[in-house]
PDB file of C-alpha atoms in Angstrom:
ATOM      1  CA  UNK A  18     -12.358 -10.320 -24.005  1.00  0.00           C
ATOM      2  CA  UNK A  19      -8.702 -11.365 -23.755  1.00  0.00           C
ATOM      3  CA  UNK A  20      -7.374 -14.176 -21.596  1.00  0.00           C
ATOM      4  CA  UNK A  21      -5.916 -11.873 -18.943  1.00  0.00           C
ATOM      5  CA  UNK A  22      -9.306 -10.225 -18.426  1.00  0.00           C
ATOM      6  CA  UNK A  23     -10.820 -13.706 -18.077  1.00  0.00           C
ATOM      7  CA  UNK A  24      -8.253 -14.545 -15.393  1.00  0.00           C
ATOM      8  CA  UNK A  25      -8.929 -11.315 -13.520  1.00  0.00           C
ATOM      9  CA  UNK A  26     -12.675 -11.809 -13.598  1.00  0.00           C
ATOM     10  CA  UNK A  27     -12.396 -15.408 -12.458  1.00  0.00           C
ATOM     11  CA  UNK A  28     -10.115 -14.726  -9.502  1.00  0.00           C
ATOM     12  CA  UNK A  29     -11.382 -11.271  -8.558  1.00  0.00           C
ATOM     13  CA  UNK A  30     -15.121 -11.723  -9.051  1.00  0.00           C
ATOM     14  CA  UNK A  31     -15.927 -15.423  -8.927  1.00  0.00           C
ATOM     15  CA  UNK A  32     -13.317 -17.338  -6.931  1.00  0.00           C
ATOM     16  CA  UNK A  33     -12.638 -16.741  -3.245  1.00  0.00           C
ATOM     17  CA  UNK A  34      -9.151 -18.249  -3.289  1.00  0.00           C
ATOM     18  CA  UNK A  35      -7.592 -15.274  -1.518  1.00  0.00           C
ATOM     19  CA  UNK A  36      -4.329 -14.962  -3.449  1.00  0.00           C
ATOM     20  CA  UNK A  37      -3.271 -14.942  -7.094  1.00  0.00           C
ATOM     21  CA  UNK A  38       0.347 -14.416  -8.151  1.00  0.00           C
ATOM     22  CA  UNK A  39       0.345 -13.321 -11.794  1.00  0.00           C
ATOM     23  CA  UNK A  40       3.880 -13.600 -13.121  1.00  0.00           C
ATOM     24  CA  UNK A  41       4.226 -12.159 -16.620  1.00  0.00           C
ATOM     25  CA  UNK A  42       7.050 -10.381 -18.455  1.00  0.00           C
ATOM     26  CA  UNK A  43       7.305  -6.592 -18.589  1.00  0.00           C
ATOM     27  CA  UNK A  44       5.257  -5.102 -21.403  1.00  0.00           C
ATOM     28  CA  UNK A  45       2.625  -7.830 -21.347  1.00  0.00           C
ATOM     29  CA  UNK A  46      -0.032  -5.301 -20.324  1.00  0.00           C
ATOM     30  CA  UNK A  47      -0.742  -6.352 -16.742  1.00  0.00           C
ATOM     31  CA  UNK A  48      -1.299  -2.828 -15.432  1.00  0.00           C
ATOM     32  CA  UNK A  49      -3.380  -1.845 -18.467  1.00  0.00           C
ATOM     33  CA  UNK A  50      -5.634  -4.859 -17.975  1.00  0.00           C
ATOM     34  CA  UNK A  51      -5.953  -4.284 -14.240  1.00  0.00           C
ATOM     35  CA  UNK A  52      -7.055  -0.690 -14.870  1.00  0.00           C
ATOM     36  CA  UNK A  53      -9.596  -1.925 -17.415  1.00  0.00           C
ATOM     37  CA  UNK A  54     -10.878  -4.392 -14.846  1.00  0.00           C
ATOM     38  CA  UNK A  55     -11.179  -1.650 -12.211  1.00  0.00           C
ATOM     39  CA  UNK A  56     -12.900   0.699 -14.651  1.00  0.00           C
ATOM     40  CA  UNK A  57     -15.565  -1.823 -15.643  1.00  0.00           C
ATOM     41  CA  UNK A  58     -16.129  -3.513 -12.283  1.00  0.00           C
ATOM     42  CA  UNK A  59     -15.766  -0.877  -9.566  1.00  0.00           C
ATOM     43  CA  UNK A  60     -19.578  -0.267  -9.424  1.00  0.00           C
ATOM     44  CA  UNK A  61     -20.043  -3.860  -8.265  1.00  0.00           C
ATOM     45  CA  UNK A  62     -17.563  -3.350  -5.432  1.00  0.00           C
ATOM     46  CA  UNK A  63     -19.156  -0.032  -4.525  1.00  0.00           C
ATOM     47  CA  UNK A  64     -22.559  -1.706  -4.257  1.00  0.00           C
ATOM     48  CA  UNK A  65     -21.034  -4.320  -1.935  1.00  0.00           C
ATOM     49  CA  UNK A  66     -19.338  -1.688   0.232  1.00  0.00           C
ATOM     50  CA  UNK A  67     -15.912  -3.108  -0.695  1.00  0.00           C
ATOM     51  CA  UNK A  68     -12.778  -1.334  -1.871  1.00  0.00           C
ATOM     52  CA  UNK A  69     -10.297  -1.952  -4.671  1.00  0.00           C
ATOM     53  CA  UNK A  70      -6.761  -1.033  -3.599  1.00  0.00           C
ATOM     54  CA  UNK A  71      -3.880  -0.625  -6.056  1.00  0.00           C
ATOM     55  CA  UNK A  72      -0.396  -0.647  -4.524  1.00  0.00           C
ATOM     56  CA  UNK A  73       3.048  -0.301  -6.008  1.00  0.00           C
ATOM     57  CA  UNK A  74       6.547   0.382  -4.749  1.00  0.00           C
ATOM     58  CA  UNK A  75       6.844   4.054  -5.712  1.00  0.00           C
ATOM     59  CA  UNK A  76       3.933   6.487  -5.705  1.00  0.00           C
ATOM     60  CA  UNK A  77       5.205   8.065  -8.926  1.00  0.00           C
ATOM     61  CA  UNK A  78       4.410   4.723 -10.594  1.00  0.00           C
ATOM     62  CA  UNK A  79       0.797   4.662  -9.412  1.00  0.00           C
ATOM     63  CA  UNK A  80      -1.389   4.755 -12.558  1.00  0.00           C
ATOM     64  CA  UNK A  81      -4.326   6.722 -11.107  1.00  0.00           C
ATOM     65  CA  UNK A  82      -3.985   9.340 -13.856  1.00  0.00           C
ATOM     66  CA  UNK A  83      -4.230   6.608 -16.512  1.00  0.00           C
ATOM     67  CA  UNK A  84      -7.460   5.449 -14.903  1.00  0.00           C
ATOM     68  CA  UNK A  85      -8.722   9.031 -14.851  1.00  0.00           C
ATOM     69  CA  UNK A  86      -8.175   9.277 -18.616  1.00  0.00           C
ATOM     70  CA  UNK A  87     -10.523   6.328 -19.132  1.00  0.00           C
ATOM     71  CA  UNK A  88     -13.265   8.138 -17.225  1.00  0.00           C
ATOM     72  CA  UNK A  89     -12.639  11.409 -19.055  1.00  0.00           C
ATOM     73  CA  UNK A  90     -12.699   9.639 -22.427  1.00  0.00           C
ATOM     74  CA  UNK A  91     -16.224   8.396 -21.698  1.00  0.00           C
ATOM     75  CA  UNK A  92     -17.421  11.694 -20.155  1.00  0.00           C
ATOM     76  CA  UNK A  93     -17.518  10.135 -16.684  1.00  0.00           C
ATOM     77  CA  UNK A  94     -15.019  12.407 -14.949  1.00  0.00           C
ATOM     78  CA  UNK A  95     -17.464  13.115 -12.106  1.00  0.00           C
ATOM     79  CA  UNK A  96     -17.599   9.381 -11.346  1.00  0.00           C
ATOM     80  CA  UNK A  97     -13.826   9.322 -11.076  1.00  0.00           C
ATOM     81  CA  UNK A  98     -13.811  12.230  -8.633  1.00  0.00           C
ATOM     82  CA  UNK A  99     -16.529  10.614  -6.526  1.00  0.00           C
ATOM     83  CA  UNK A 100     -15.029   7.132  -6.371  1.00  0.00           C
ATOM     84  CA  UNK A 101     -11.231   7.254  -6.779  1.00  0.00           C
ATOM     85  CA  UNK A 102      -8.622   8.553  -4.317  1.00  0.00           C
ATOM     86  CA  UNK A 103      -4.845   8.767  -4.418  1.00  0.00           C
ATOM     87  CA  UNK A 104      -3.686   8.593  -0.791  1.00  0.00           C
ATOM     88  CA  UNK A 105      -0.641  10.811  -0.623  1.00  0.00           C
ATOM     89  CA  UNK A 106       1.448  11.780   2.402  1.00  0.00           C
ATOM     90  CA  UNK A 107       0.232  14.631   4.619  1.00  0.00           C
ATOM     91  CA  UNK A 108       3.405  16.515   3.734  1.00  0.00           C
ATOM     92  CA  UNK A 109       2.761  16.349  -0.009  1.00  0.00           C
ATOM     93  CA  UNK A 110      -0.922  17.181   0.390  1.00  0.00           C
ATOM     94  CA  UNK A 111       0.013  20.370   2.226  1.00  0.00           C
ATOM     95  CA  UNK A 112       2.859  21.326  -0.104  1.00  0.00           C
ATOM     96  CA  UNK A 113       0.608  20.848  -3.137  1.00  0.00           C
ATOM     97  CA  UNK A 114      -2.597  22.394  -1.832  1.00  0.00           C
ATOM     98  CA  UNK A 115      -2.253  24.835   1.047  1.00  0.00           C
ATOM     99  CA  UNK A 116      -1.116  28.014  -0.692  1.00  0.00           C
ATOM    100  CA  UNK A 117      -3.719  27.521  -3.433  1.00  0.00           C
ATOM    101  CA  UNK A 118      -6.448  27.516  -0.789  1.00  0.00           C
ATOM    102  CA  UNK A 119      -5.384  30.768   0.860  1.00  0.00           C
ATOM    103  CA  UNK A 120      -8.562  32.641  -0.107  1.00  0.00           C
ATOM    104  CA  UNK A 121     -10.871  29.813   0.988  1.00  0.00           C
ATOM    105  CA  UNK A 122      -9.517  29.405   4.510  1.00  0.00           C
ATOM    106  CA  UNK A 123     -11.459  31.457   7.117  1.00  0.00           C
ATOM    107  CA  UNK A 124      -9.661  34.122   9.128  1.00  0.00           C
ATOM    108  CA  UNK A 125     -10.017  32.261  12.440  1.00  0.00           C
ATOM    109  CA  UNK A 126      -7.721  29.548  11.007  1.00  0.00           C
ATOM    110  CA  UNK A 127      -5.379  31.959   9.222  1.00  0.00           C
ATOM    111  CA  UNK A 128      -4.791  33.978  12.390  1.00  0.00           C
ATOM    112  CA  UNK A 129      -3.290  31.010  14.215  1.00  0.00           C
ATOM    113  CA  UNK A 130       0.451  30.765  14.700  1.00  0.00           C
ATOM    114  CA  UNK A 131       0.406  27.226  13.343  1.00  0.00           C
ATOM    115  CA  UNK A 132      -1.008  28.403  10.004  1.00  0.00           C
ATOM    116  CA  UNK A 133       1.382  31.361   9.788  1.00  0.00           C
ATOM    117  CA  UNK A 134       4.413  29.206  10.578  1.00  0.00           C
ATOM    118  CA  UNK A 135       3.402  26.523   8.099  1.00  0.00           C
ATOM    119  CA  UNK A 136       2.745  28.892   5.182  1.00  0.00           C
ATOM    120  CA  UNK A 137       5.966  30.760   5.933  1.00  0.00           C
ATOM    121  CA  UNK A 138       7.984  27.548   5.738  1.00  0.00           C
ATOM    122  CA  UNK A 139       6.272  26.430   2.515  1.00  0.00           C
ATOM    123  CA  UNK A 140       7.027  29.766   0.864  1.00  0.00           C
ATOM    124  CA  UNK A 141      10.603  29.518   2.104  1.00  0.00           C
ATOM    125  CA  UNK A 142      10.858  26.061   0.548  1.00  0.00           C
ATOM    126  CA  UNK A 143       9.564  27.346  -2.791  1.00  0.00           C
ATOM    127  CA  UNK A 144      12.132  30.132  -2.779  1.00  0.00           C
ATOM    128  CA  UNK A 145      14.957  27.742  -1.945  1.00  0.00           C
ATOM    129  CA  UNK A 146      14.839  25.774  -5.209  1.00  0.00           C
ATOM    130  CA  UNK A 147      18.134  27.299  -6.322  1.00  0.00           C
ATOM    131  CA  UNK A 148      19.797  26.723  -2.973  1.00  0.00           C
ATOM    132  CA  UNK A 149      21.582  23.726  -1.542  1.00  0.00           C
ATOM    133  CA  UNK A 150      19.533  20.526  -1.712  1.00  0.00           C
ATOM    134  CA  UNK A 151      20.407  19.696   1.897  1.00  0.00           C
ATOM    135  CA  UNK A 152      18.890  22.995   3.010  1.00  0.00           C
ATOM    136  CA  UNK A 153      15.720  22.220   1.049  1.00  0.00           C
ATOM    137  CA  UNK A 154      15.497  18.839   2.717  1.00  0.00           C
ATOM    138  CA  UNK A 155      16.012  20.459   6.131  1.00  0.00           C
ATOM    139  CA  UNK A 156      13.020  22.742   5.531  1.00  0.00           C
ATOM    140  CA  UNK A 157      10.942  19.806   4.290  1.00  0.00           C
ATOM    141  CA  UNK A 158      11.793  17.788   7.374  1.00  0.00           C
ATOM    142  CA  UNK A 159      10.810  20.714   9.615  1.00  0.00           C
ATOM    143  CA  UNK A 160       7.464  20.993   7.839  1.00  0.00           C
ATOM    144  CA  UNK A 161       6.905  17.246   8.008  1.00  0.00           C
ATOM    145  CA  UNK A 162       7.885  16.747  11.646  1.00  0.00           C
ATOM    146  CA  UNK A 163       6.765  20.003  13.226  1.00  0.00           C
ATOM    147  CA  UNK A 164       4.716  22.568  11.298  1.00  0.00           C
ATOM    148  CA  UNK A 165       2.291  20.384   9.347  1.00  0.00           C
ATOM    149  CA  UNK A 166       1.403  18.108  12.307  1.00  0.00           C
ATOM    150  CA  UNK A 167       0.793  21.153  14.526  1.00  0.00           C
ATOM    151  CA  UNK A 168      -1.584  22.731  12.025  1.00  0.00           C
ATOM    152  CA  UNK A 169      -3.349  19.416  11.382  1.00  0.00           C
ATOM    153  CA  UNK A 170      -3.769  18.869  15.128  1.00  0.00           C
ATOM    154  CA  UNK A 171      -5.377  22.295  15.404  1.00  0.00           C
ATOM    155  CA  UNK A 172      -7.848  21.414  12.634  1.00  0.00           C
ATOM    156  CA  UNK A 173      -8.671  18.102  14.342  1.00  0.00           C
ATOM    157  CA  UNK A 174      -9.332  19.826  17.678  1.00  0.00           C
ATOM    158  CA  UNK A 175     -11.626  22.418  16.106  1.00  0.00           C
ATOM    159  CA  UNK A 176     -13.559  19.687  14.321  1.00  0.00           C
ATOM    160  CA  UNK A 177     -13.953  17.827  17.635  1.00  0.00           C
ATOM    161  CA  UNK A 178     -15.259  20.965  19.307  1.00  0.00           C
ATOM    162  CA  UNK A 179     -17.729  21.535  16.486  1.00  0.00           C
ATOM    163  CA  UNK A 180     -19.028  17.968  16.097  1.00  0.00           C
ATOM    164  CA  UNK A 181     -19.001  14.999  18.438  1.00  0.00           C
ATOM    165  CA  UNK A 182     -18.693  12.141  15.959  1.00  0.00           C
ATOM    166  CA  UNK A 183     -17.003  11.206  12.708  1.00  0.00           C
ATOM    167  CA  UNK A 184     -20.145  11.279  10.574  1.00  0.00           C
ATOM    168  CA  UNK A 185     -21.103  14.816  11.580  1.00  0.00           C
ATOM    169  CA  UNK A 186     -17.541  16.075  11.042  1.00  0.00           C
ATOM    170  CA  UNK A 187     -17.600  14.657   7.532  1.00  0.00           C
ATOM    171  CA  UNK A 188     -20.945  16.303   6.819  1.00  0.00           C
ATOM    172  CA  UNK A 189     -19.550  19.602   8.099  1.00  0.00           C
ATOM    173  CA  UNK A 190     -16.566  19.410   5.732  1.00  0.00           C
ATOM    174  CA  UNK A 191     -18.794  18.477   2.801  1.00  0.00           C
ATOM    175  CA  UNK A 192     -21.488  21.100   3.296  1.00  0.00           C
ATOM    176  CA  UNK A 193     -20.173  24.062   5.308  1.00  0.00           C
ATOM    177  CA  UNK A 194     -18.201  26.525   3.172  1.00  0.00           C
ATOM    178  CA  UNK A 195     -16.099  27.481   6.200  1.00  0.00           C
ATOM    179  CA  UNK A 196     -14.804  23.905   6.392  1.00  0.00           C
ATOM    180  CA  UNK A 197     -14.886  22.661   2.787  1.00  0.00           C
ATOM    181  CA  UNK A 198     -11.270  23.709   2.289  1.00  0.00           C
ATOM    182  CA  UNK A 199     -10.222  20.939   4.709  1.00  0.00           C
ATOM    183  CA  UNK A 200     -11.369  18.283   2.230  1.00  0.00           C
ATOM    184  CA  UNK A 201      -9.413  20.001  -0.529  1.00  0.00           C
ATOM    185  CA  UNK A 202      -6.292  20.248   1.622  1.00  0.00           C
ATOM    186  CA  UNK A 203      -6.536  16.692   2.977  1.00  0.00           C
ATOM    187  CA  UNK A 204      -8.551  14.548   0.496  1.00  0.00           C
ATOM    188  CA  UNK A 205      -8.100  11.525   2.781  1.00  0.00           C
ATOM    189  CA  UNK A 206     -11.020  12.971   4.750  1.00  0.00           C
ATOM    190  CA  UNK A 207     -13.153  11.139   2.179  1.00  0.00           C
ATOM    191  CA  UNK A 208     -11.349   7.765   2.338  1.00  0.00           C
ATOM    192  CA  UNK A 209     -14.419   5.864   3.550  1.00  0.00           C
ATOM    193  CA  UNK A 210     -16.531   7.207   0.685  1.00  0.00           C
ATOM    194  CA  UNK A 211     -14.114   6.149  -2.056  1.00  0.00           C
ATOM    195  CA  UNK A 212     -14.188   2.745  -3.707  1.00  0.00           C
ATOM    196  CA  UNK A 213     -10.834   2.742  -5.545  1.00  0.00           C
ATOM    197  CA  UNK A 214      -7.674   3.671  -3.647  1.00  0.00           C
ATOM    198  CA  UNK A 215      -4.141   4.152  -5.001  1.00  0.00           C
ATOM    199  CA  UNK A 216      -1.217   4.210  -2.577  1.00  0.00           C
ATOM    200  CA  UNK A 217       2.434   3.261  -2.261  1.00  0.00           C
ATOM    201  CA  UNK A 218       3.475   0.185  -0.304  1.00  0.00           C
ATOM    202  CA  UNK A 219       5.103   2.476   2.275  1.00  0.00           C
ATOM    203  CA  UNK A 220       1.803   4.275   2.841  1.00  0.00           C
ATOM    204  CA  UNK A 221      -0.006   0.940   3.036  1.00  0.00           C
ATOM    205  CA  UNK A 222       2.045   0.111   6.126  1.00  0.00           C
ATOM    206  CA  UNK A 223       1.795   3.591   7.647  1.00  0.00           C
ATOM    207  CA  UNK A 224      -1.104   5.356   9.309  1.00  0.00           C
ATOM    208  CA  UNK A 225      -3.817   7.112   7.350  1.00  0.00           C
ATOM    209  CA  UNK A 226      -4.884  10.394   8.926  1.00  0.00           C
ATOM    210  CA  UNK A 227      -8.418  11.353   7.908  1.00  0.00           C
ATOM    211  CA  UNK A 228      -8.750  14.143  10.542  1.00  0.00           C
ATOM    212  CA  UNK A 229     -12.313  13.070  11.356  1.00  0.00           C
ATOM    213  CA  UNK A 230     -11.283   9.928  13.282  1.00  0.00           C
ATOM    214  CA  UNK A 231      -8.132   8.580  14.994  1.00  0.00           C
ATOM    215  CA  UNK A 232      -5.343   7.628  12.532  1.00  0.00           C
ATOM    216  CA  UNK A 233      -5.258   3.958  11.564  1.00  0.00           C
ATOM    217  CA  UNK A 234      -2.896   1.627   9.716  1.00  0.00           C
ATOM    218  CA  UNK A 235      -4.034   1.253   6.112  1.00  0.00           C
ATOM    219  CA  UNK A 236      -3.270  -2.464   5.913  1.00  0.00           C
ATOM    220  CA  UNK A 237      -5.244  -3.092   9.097  1.00  0.00           C
ATOM    221  CA  UNK A 238      -8.484  -1.286   8.240  1.00  0.00           C
ATOM    222  CA  UNK A 239      -8.638  -0.656   4.510  1.00  0.00           C
ATOM    223  CA  UNK A 240      -7.520  -4.079   3.278  1.00  0.00           C
ATOM    224  CA  UNK A 241     -10.222  -5.989   5.136  1.00  0.00           C
ATOM    225  CA  UNK A 242     -12.640  -7.554   2.621  1.00  0.00           C
ATOM    226  CA  UNK A 243     -11.009  -5.529  -0.176  1.00  0.00           C
ATOM    227  CA  UNK A 244      -9.515  -6.519  -3.516  1.00  0.00           C
ATOM    228  CA  UNK A 245      -5.816  -5.623  -3.376  1.00  0.00           C
ATOM    229  CA  UNK A 246      -3.581  -5.383  -6.450  1.00  0.00           C
ATOM    230  CA  UNK A 247       0.163  -5.259  -5.710  1.00  0.00           C
ATOM    231  CA  UNK A 248       2.187  -4.176  -8.745  1.00  0.00           C
ATOM    232  CA  UNK A 249       5.959  -4.750  -9.096  1.00  0.00           C
ATOM    233  CA  UNK A 250       5.669  -7.461  -6.475  1.00  0.00           C
ATOM    234  CA  UNK A 251       9.351  -8.439  -6.297  1.00  0.00           C
ATOM    235  CA  UNK A 252      10.433  -4.860  -5.594  1.00  0.00           C
ATOM    236  CA  UNK A 253       7.547  -4.412  -3.182  1.00  0.00           C
ATOM    237  CA  UNK A 254       8.735  -7.409  -1.126  1.00  0.00           C
ATOM    238  CA  UNK A 255      12.008  -5.578  -0.406  1.00  0.00           C
ATOM    239  CA  UNK A 256      10.088  -2.521   0.752  1.00  0.00           C
ATOM    240  CA  UNK A 257       7.941  -4.644   3.068  1.00  0.00           C
ATOM    241  CA  UNK A 258      11.040  -6.310   4.538  1.00  0.00           C
ATOM    242  CA  UNK A 259      12.708  -2.936   5.102  1.00  0.00           C
ATOM    243  CA  UNK A 260       9.552  -1.652   6.789  1.00  0.00           C
ATOM    244  CA  UNK A 261       9.495  -4.679   9.130  1.00  0.00           C
ATOM    245  CA  UNK A 262      13.170  -4.113  10.005  1.00  0.00           C
ATOM    246  CA  UNK A 263      12.587  -0.385  10.634  1.00  0.00           C
ATOM    247  CA  UNK A 264       9.631  -1.081  12.892  1.00  0.00           C
ATOM    248  CA  UNK A 265      11.596  -3.741  14.737  1.00  0.00           C
ATOM    249  CA  UNK A 266      14.466  -1.333  15.346  1.00  0.00           C
ATOM    250  CA  UNK A 267      12.042   1.100  16.964  1.00  0.00           C
ATOM    251  CA  UNK A 268      11.168  -1.467  19.603  1.00  0.00           C
ATOM    252  CA  UNK A 269      14.467  -2.937  20.736  1.00  0.00           C
ATOM    253  CA  UNK A 270      14.339  -5.394  23.623  1.00  0.00           C
ATOM    254  CA  UNK A 271      17.106  -6.244  26.045  1.00  0.00           C
ATOM    255  CA  UNK A 272      16.594 -10.017  25.942  1.00  0.00           C
ATOM    256  CA  UNK A 273      18.996 -10.723  28.809  1.00  0.00           C
ATOM    257  CA  UNK A 274      17.169  -8.325  31.125  1.00  0.00           C
ATOM    258  CA  UNK A 275      13.829  -9.687  29.969  1.00  0.00           C
ATOM    259  CA  UNK A 276      14.901 -13.268  30.651  1.00  0.00           C
ATOM    260  CA  UNK A 277      16.380 -12.314  34.029  1.00  0.00           C
ATOM    261  CA  UNK A 278      13.080 -10.741  35.067  1.00  0.00           C
ATOM    262  CA  UNK A 279      11.152 -13.824  33.984  1.00  0.00           C
ATOM    263  CA  UNK A 280      13.599 -16.116  35.786  1.00  0.00           C
ATOM    264  CA  UNK A 281      13.477 -14.126  38.998  1.00  0.00           C
ATOM    265  CA  UNK A 282       9.692 -14.019  39.018  1.00  0.00           C
ATOM    266  CA  UNK A 283       9.291 -17.712  38.258  1.00  0.00           C
ATOM    267  CA  UNK A 284      11.791 -18.842  40.885  1.00  0.00           C
ATOM    268  CA  UNK A 285      11.125 -16.350  43.649  1.00  0.00           C
ATOM    269  CA  UNK A 286       7.354 -16.118  43.528  1.00  0.00           C
ATOM    270  CA  UNK A 287       4.649 -18.457  44.737  1.00  0.00           C
ATOM    271  CA  UNK A 288       1.853 -18.961  42.258  1.00  0.00           C
ATOM    272  CA  UNK A 289      -1.658 -18.440  43.718  1.00  0.00           C
ATOM    273  CA  UNK A 290      -3.345 -21.790  44.361  1.00  0.00           C
ATOM    274  CA  UNK A 291      -6.404 -20.842  42.339  1.00  0.00           C
ATOM    275  CA  UNK A 292      -4.200 -20.461  39.217  1.00  0.00           C
ATOM    276  CA  UNK A 293      -2.950 -24.026  39.604  1.00  0.00           C
ATOM    277  CA  UNK A 294      -6.373 -25.602  40.083  1.00  0.00           C
ATOM    278  CA  UNK A 295      -7.448 -27.773  37.178  1.00  0.00           C
ATOM    279  CA  UNK A 296     -10.808 -26.937  35.602  1.00  0.00           C
ATOM    280  CA  UNK A 297     -13.223 -29.769  34.847  1.00  0.00           C
ATOM    281  CA  UNK A 298     -12.681 -29.314  31.127  1.00  0.00           C
ATOM    282  CA  UNK A 299      -8.893 -29.487  31.507  1.00  0.00           C
ATOM    283  CA  UNK A 300      -9.086 -32.525  33.770  1.00  0.00           C
ATOM    284  CA  UNK A 301     -11.068 -34.403  31.128  1.00  0.00           C
ATOM    285  CA  UNK A 302      -8.725 -33.303  28.333  1.00  0.00           C
ATOM    286  CA  UNK A 303      -5.681 -34.147  30.482  1.00  0.00           C
ATOM    287  CA  UNK A 304      -6.806 -37.739  30.862  1.00  0.00           C
ATOM    288  CA  UNK A 305      -7.589 -38.010  27.165  1.00  0.00           C
ATOM    289  CA  UNK A 306      -4.481 -36.229  25.843  1.00  0.00           C
ATOM    290  CA  UNK A 307      -2.111 -37.228  28.666  1.00  0.00           C
ATOM    291  CA  UNK A 308      -1.332 -33.622  29.560  1.00  0.00           C
ATOM    292  CA  UNK A 309       0.988 -32.668  32.395  1.00  0.00           C
ATOM    293  CA  UNK A 310      -0.501 -31.000  35.446  1.00  0.00           C
ATOM    294  CA  UNK A 311      -0.205 -27.210  35.842  1.00  0.00           C
ATOM    295  CA  UNK A 312       2.071 -27.577  38.860  1.00  0.00           C
ATOM    296  CA  UNK A 313       4.353 -29.917  36.873  1.00  0.00           C
ATOM    297  CA  UNK A 314       4.559 -27.377  34.046  1.00  0.00           C
ATOM    298  CA  UNK A 315       5.549 -24.625  36.506  1.00  0.00           C
ATOM    299  CA  UNK A 316       8.179 -26.917  38.050  1.00  0.00           C
ATOM    300  CA  UNK A 317       9.689 -27.653  34.615  1.00  0.00           C
ATOM    301  CA  UNK A 318       9.724 -23.962  33.679  1.00  0.00           C
ATOM    302  CA  UNK A 319      11.556 -23.164  36.890  1.00  0.00           C
ATOM    303  CA  UNK A 320      14.111 -25.873  36.244  1.00  0.00           C
ATOM    304  CA  UNK A 321      14.693 -24.822  32.608  1.00  0.00           C
ATOM    305  CA  UNK A 322      15.081 -21.146  33.507  1.00  0.00           C
ATOM    306  CA  UNK A 323      17.516 -22.038  36.285  1.00  0.00           C
ATOM    307  CA  UNK A 324      19.618 -24.172  33.893  1.00  0.00           C
ATOM    308  CA  UNK A 325      19.812 -21.326  31.352  1.00  0.00           C
ATOM    309  CA  UNK A 326      20.567 -18.806  34.096  1.00  0.00           C
ATOM    310  CA  UNK A 327      23.542 -20.825  35.324  1.00  0.00           C
ATOM    311  CA  UNK A 328      24.748 -21.810  31.856  1.00  0.00           C
ATOM    312  CA  UNK A 329      24.976 -18.166  30.759  1.00  0.00           C
ATOM    313  CA  UNK A 330      26.579 -17.172  34.059  1.00  0.00           C
ATOM    314  CA  UNK A 331      23.994 -14.456  34.612  1.00  0.00           C
ATOM    315  CA  UNK A 332      24.798 -14.558  38.301  1.00  0.00           C
ATOM    316  CA  UNK A 333      27.809 -12.402  37.463  1.00  0.00           C
TER     317      UNK A 333
END
């Protein structure tokens, strides 16, 4: 076993240090060794109910097909299908899979306007390959923002009507031929059952829609107690920063108005006496740590807010 495999086994199987930054030059075989590690050790993680997550900047660089070749080489392709999942976007899942499933989808779904509109737009997109790229992108955006979510919402509602909880919905999709096409259209239905996940850093910070439960942020639910490999780390850092900036821009705050509201409430409101009463525990800690009283803290906050208010001439 080479030294890199030794390092991976030590930090990923034995040590609980939490973070390892492996800085090696391009071509050293990091990805190859990581895939070997995943291939040989995923059963241990599966037995523990833990996941292995491989992340990189661009989804086209995700090496899930290279991992698949290892399974195929050893006649273990079924294991790959049962345990490995590439989490794609809902848009790409639908563009890649929907038209191929036409004969598997029951008539009660195909009769809906949402299905008809979605398939019509996908066919239009396929025909537009020789047209202006901006027009193609316009159709894609319409599918992404309008037609695909509407059809997916319809599927979710029908699953809710059929089964009351997540587990029964999953069993329905796995075993009922009238619903098995849903798992083929949206493989993320089976996220919980997979041990090895491949996804882009963008998807890691976006919501995962499994259709059988409310959408959740991948980093919040999937990463917990998991082994996470982040490839192309320097490039990935830029993507993370851009994502933070984008999310921040969605939630702009008028700081002046916010401060004015705080100032007005602090200075023009009387705090209830019961909120200013010292608990026994705080009285003891106050004597030991020389803490200020609650009323003194409120008085100082009022004075500080008033000083800022006048300094910035917010009266005008």
